Tab-separated table of C-alpha atoms in Angstrom:
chain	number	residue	atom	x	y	z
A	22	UNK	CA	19.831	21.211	0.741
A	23	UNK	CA	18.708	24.424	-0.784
A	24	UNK	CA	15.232	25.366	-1.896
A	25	UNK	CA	14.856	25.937	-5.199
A	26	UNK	CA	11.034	27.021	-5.368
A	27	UNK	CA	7.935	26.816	-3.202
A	28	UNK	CA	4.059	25.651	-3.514
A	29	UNK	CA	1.615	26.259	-1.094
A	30	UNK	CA	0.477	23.145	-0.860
A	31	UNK	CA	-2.084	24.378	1.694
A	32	UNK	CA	-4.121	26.586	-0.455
A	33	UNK	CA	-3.913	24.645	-3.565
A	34	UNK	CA	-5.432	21.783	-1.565
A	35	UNK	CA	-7.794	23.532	-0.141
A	36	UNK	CA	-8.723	24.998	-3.579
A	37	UNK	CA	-9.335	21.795	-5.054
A	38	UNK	CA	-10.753	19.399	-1.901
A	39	UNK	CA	-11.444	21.405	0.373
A	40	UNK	CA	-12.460	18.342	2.768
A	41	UNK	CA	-9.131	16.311	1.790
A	42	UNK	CA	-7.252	13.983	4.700
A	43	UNK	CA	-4.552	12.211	4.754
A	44	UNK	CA	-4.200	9.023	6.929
A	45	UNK	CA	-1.123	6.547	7.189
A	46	UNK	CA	-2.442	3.060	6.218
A	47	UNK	CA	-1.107	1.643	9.613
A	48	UNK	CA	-3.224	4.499	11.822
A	49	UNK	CA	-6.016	3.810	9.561
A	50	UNK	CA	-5.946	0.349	9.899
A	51	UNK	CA	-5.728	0.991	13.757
A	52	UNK	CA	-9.117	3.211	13.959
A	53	UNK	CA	-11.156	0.876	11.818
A	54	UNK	CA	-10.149	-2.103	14.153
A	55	UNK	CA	-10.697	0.061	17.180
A	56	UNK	CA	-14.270	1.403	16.247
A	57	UNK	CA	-15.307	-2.616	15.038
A	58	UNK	CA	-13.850	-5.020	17.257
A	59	UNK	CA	-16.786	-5.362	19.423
A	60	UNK	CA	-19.017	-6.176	17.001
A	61	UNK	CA	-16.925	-8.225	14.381
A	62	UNK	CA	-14.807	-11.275	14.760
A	63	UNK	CA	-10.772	-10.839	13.389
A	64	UNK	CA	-8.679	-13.114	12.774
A	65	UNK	CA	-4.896	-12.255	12.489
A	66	UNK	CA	-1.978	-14.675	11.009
A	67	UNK	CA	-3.694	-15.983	8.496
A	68	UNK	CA	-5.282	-16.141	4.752
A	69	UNK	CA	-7.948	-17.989	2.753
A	70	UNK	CA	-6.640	-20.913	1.160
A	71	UNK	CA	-10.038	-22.057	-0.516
A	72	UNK	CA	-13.774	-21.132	-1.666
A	73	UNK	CA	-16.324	-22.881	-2.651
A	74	UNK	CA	-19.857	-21.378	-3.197
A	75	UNK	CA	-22.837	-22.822	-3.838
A	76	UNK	CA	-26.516	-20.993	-4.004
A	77	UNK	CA	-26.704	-20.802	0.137
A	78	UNK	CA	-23.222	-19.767	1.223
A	79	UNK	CA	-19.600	-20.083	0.398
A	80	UNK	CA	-17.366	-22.445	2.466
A	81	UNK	CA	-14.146	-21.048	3.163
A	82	UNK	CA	-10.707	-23.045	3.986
A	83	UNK	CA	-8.050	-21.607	5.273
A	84	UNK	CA	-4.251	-22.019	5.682
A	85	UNK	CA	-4.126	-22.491	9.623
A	86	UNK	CA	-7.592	-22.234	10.910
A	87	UNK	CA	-10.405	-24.438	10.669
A	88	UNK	CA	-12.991	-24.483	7.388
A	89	UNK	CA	-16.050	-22.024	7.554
A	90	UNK	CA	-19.343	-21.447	5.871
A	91	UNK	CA	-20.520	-17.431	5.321
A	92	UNK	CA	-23.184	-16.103	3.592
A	93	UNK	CA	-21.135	-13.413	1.671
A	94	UNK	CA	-17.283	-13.455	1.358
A	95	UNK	CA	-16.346	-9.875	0.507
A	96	UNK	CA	-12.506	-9.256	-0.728
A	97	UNK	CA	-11.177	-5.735	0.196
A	98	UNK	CA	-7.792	-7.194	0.309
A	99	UNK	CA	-6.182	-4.957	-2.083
A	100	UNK	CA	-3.892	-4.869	-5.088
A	101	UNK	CA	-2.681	-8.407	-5.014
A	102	UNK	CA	-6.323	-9.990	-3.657
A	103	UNK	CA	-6.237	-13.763	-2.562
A	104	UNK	CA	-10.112	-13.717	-2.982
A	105	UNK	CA	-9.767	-12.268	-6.561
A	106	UNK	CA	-7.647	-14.899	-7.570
A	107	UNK	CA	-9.496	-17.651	-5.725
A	108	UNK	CA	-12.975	-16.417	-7.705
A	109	UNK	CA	-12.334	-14.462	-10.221
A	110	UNK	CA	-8.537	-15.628	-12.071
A	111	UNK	CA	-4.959	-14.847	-11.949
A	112	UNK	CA	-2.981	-11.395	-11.741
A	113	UNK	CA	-1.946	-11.586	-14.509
A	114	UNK	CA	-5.869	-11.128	-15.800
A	115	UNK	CA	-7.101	-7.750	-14.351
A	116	UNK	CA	-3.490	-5.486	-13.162
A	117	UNK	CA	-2.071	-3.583	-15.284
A	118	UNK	CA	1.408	-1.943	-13.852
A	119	UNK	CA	1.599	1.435	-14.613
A	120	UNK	CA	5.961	1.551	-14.555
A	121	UNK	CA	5.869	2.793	-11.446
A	122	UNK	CA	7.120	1.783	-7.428
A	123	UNK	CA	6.277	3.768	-4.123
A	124	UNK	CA	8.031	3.225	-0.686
A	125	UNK	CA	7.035	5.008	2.495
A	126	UNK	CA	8.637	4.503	6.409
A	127	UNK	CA	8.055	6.544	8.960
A	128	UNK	CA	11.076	8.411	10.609
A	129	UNK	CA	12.052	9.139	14.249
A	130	UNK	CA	9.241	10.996	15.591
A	131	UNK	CA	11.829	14.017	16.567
A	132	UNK	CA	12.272	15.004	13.074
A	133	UNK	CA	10.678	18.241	12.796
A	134	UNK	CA	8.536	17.926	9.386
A	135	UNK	CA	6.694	21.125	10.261
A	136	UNK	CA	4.011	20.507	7.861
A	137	UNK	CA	5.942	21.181	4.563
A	138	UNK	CA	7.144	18.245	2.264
A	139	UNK	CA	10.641	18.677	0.962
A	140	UNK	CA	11.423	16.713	-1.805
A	141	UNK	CA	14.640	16.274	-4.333
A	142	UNK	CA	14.112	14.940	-7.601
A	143	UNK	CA	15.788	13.299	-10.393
A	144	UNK	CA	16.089	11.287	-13.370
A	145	UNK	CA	12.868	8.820	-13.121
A	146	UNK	CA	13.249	9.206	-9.249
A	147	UNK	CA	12.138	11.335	-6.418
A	148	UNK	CA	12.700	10.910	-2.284
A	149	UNK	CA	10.803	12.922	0.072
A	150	UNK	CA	10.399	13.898	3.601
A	151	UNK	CA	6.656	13.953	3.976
A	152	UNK	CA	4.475	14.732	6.845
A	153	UNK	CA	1.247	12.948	6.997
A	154	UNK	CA	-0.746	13.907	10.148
A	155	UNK	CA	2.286	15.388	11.841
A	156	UNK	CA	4.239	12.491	11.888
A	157	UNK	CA	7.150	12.611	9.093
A	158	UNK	CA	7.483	9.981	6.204
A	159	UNK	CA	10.105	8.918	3.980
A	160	UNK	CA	8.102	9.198	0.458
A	161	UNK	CA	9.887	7.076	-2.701
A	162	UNK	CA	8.826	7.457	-5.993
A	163	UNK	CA	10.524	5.903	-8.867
A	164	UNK	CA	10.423	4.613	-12.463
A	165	UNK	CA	10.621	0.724	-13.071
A	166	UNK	CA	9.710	-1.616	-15.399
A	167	UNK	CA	7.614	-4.559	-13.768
A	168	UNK	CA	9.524	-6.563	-11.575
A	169	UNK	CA	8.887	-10.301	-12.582
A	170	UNK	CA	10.135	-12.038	-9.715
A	171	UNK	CA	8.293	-8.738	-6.989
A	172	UNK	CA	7.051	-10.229	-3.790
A	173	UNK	CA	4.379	-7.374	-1.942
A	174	UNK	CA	5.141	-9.826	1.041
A	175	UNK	CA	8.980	-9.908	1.203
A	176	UNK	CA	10.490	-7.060	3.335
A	177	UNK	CA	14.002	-7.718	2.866
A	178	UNK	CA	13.221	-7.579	-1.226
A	179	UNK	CA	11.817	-4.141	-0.476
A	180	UNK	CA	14.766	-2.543	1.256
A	181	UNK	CA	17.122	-3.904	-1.565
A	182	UNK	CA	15.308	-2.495	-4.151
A	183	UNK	CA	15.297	0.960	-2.431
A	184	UNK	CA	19.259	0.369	-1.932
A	185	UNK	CA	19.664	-0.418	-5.723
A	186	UNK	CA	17.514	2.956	-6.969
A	187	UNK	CA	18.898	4.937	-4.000
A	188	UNK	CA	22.011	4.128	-3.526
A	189	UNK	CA	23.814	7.207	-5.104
A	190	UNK	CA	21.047	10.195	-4.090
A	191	UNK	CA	22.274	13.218	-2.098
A	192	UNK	CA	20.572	15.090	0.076
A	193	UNK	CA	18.847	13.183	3.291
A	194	UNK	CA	18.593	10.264	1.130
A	195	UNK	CA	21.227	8.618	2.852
A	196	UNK	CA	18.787	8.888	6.157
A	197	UNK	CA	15.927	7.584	4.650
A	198	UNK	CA	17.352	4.652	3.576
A	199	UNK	CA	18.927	3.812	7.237
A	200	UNK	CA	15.365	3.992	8.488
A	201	UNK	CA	14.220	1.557	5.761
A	202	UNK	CA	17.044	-0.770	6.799
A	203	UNK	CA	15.488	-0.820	10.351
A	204	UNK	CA	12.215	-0.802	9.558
A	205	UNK	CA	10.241	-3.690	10.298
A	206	UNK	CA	6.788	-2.855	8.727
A	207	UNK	CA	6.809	-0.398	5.600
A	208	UNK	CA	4.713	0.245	2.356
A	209	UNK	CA	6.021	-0.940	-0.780
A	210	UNK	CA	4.524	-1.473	-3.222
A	211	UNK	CA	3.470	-1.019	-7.186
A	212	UNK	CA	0.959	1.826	-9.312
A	213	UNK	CA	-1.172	-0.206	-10.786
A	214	UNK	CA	-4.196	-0.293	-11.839
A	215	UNK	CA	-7.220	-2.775	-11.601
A	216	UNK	CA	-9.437	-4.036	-14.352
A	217	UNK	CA	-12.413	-6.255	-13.424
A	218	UNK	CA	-15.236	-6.446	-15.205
A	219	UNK	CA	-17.253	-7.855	-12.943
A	220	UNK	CA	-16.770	-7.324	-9.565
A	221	UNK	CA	-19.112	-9.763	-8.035
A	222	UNK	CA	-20.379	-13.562	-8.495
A	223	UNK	CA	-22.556	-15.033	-6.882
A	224	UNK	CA	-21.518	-14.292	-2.682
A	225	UNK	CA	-18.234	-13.604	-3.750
A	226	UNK	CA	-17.777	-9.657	-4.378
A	227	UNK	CA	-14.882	-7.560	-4.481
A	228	UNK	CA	-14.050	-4.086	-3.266
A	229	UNK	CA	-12.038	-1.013	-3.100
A	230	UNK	CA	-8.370	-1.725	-4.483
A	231	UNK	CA	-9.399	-5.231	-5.145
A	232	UNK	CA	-11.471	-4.537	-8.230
């Protein structure tokens, strides 16, 4: 609970980018919907199951709604894409895990982050308290081989994982990790990285994380 040393995180941003912003994924999410939804159709609770392209269009299946045709089917869907591996081949393929796991949850809105991150680190781990956009964040960083068996999907996997890296961590750690047990939405996921050597063919293109 003591500080050790200090960086100015303001200036040596503003050195570097000086245009740099940081957005959680979930308000992100939330402005792109809100600025689009009038002019583009969503569909929530489900995924593609199928597609099929031919020189016109790609029909699409899906794993609750009914089939559709498009002219372009573009997949910004991220790390683990269901379009890449529907078009383009497995995982296994193009990502290449760099040995590393991140975690964030967002804490009671009364904690008072005050625009500094504190952070404690150790051994192949760290734990921070991190405000993104005045709103505090639990940060987790830590060192792990590839999980075989890792589910991006599975919540409850999540949490245990952060129990069996966390468990015996000082500080606030303790804190963090109750807000992780009550969390029901949080980011958890791998640092990887994403080889494709193609990103498009035919209708089917891929973007952002997915590629």
């Amino acid at each position: 609970g003591q500080r050790i040393t200090r960086v100015n995180i303001e200036m040596l941003r503003s050195s570097i980018v000086p245009k740099d912003m940081e957005l959680a994924r979930g308000d992100l999410a939330t402005i792109l919907y809100d600025a689009s939804r009038n002019g583009a159709e969503y569909i929530f609770g489900d995924t593609i199951k199928t597609l099929a392209q031919d020189e016109a269009g790609v029909d699409v299946t899906f794993e609750r709604g009914p089939a559709r045709r498009f002219d372009l089917v573009v997949g910004a869907d991220g790390l683990h894409s269901i379009v890449r591996r529907l078009a383009f081949g497995a995982d296994t393929e193009f990502v290449r895990h760099a040995g590393l796991y991140a975690a964030t949850i967002p804490l009671p809105a009364d904690d008072k982050a005050d625009g500094e991150m504190f952070m404690i680190n150790m051994p192949g781990r760290m734990a921070a308290l991190h405000p993104c956009a005045g709103k505090p964040l639990a940060f987790f960083v830590f060192w792990q081989p590839e999980i075989p068996e890792f589910d991006y999907t599975n919540l409850e996997q999540h949490k245990s994982i952060l129990e069996t890296n966390y468990a015996s961590m000082g500080w606030r750690v303790p804190e963090f990790l109750d807000a992780a047990r009550a969390a029901s939405d949080m980011y958890f996921d791998s640092v990887a990285r994403v080889d494709v050597p193609n990103w498009a063919r035919g209708r089917i293109v891929l973007l952002g994380d997915a590629s």
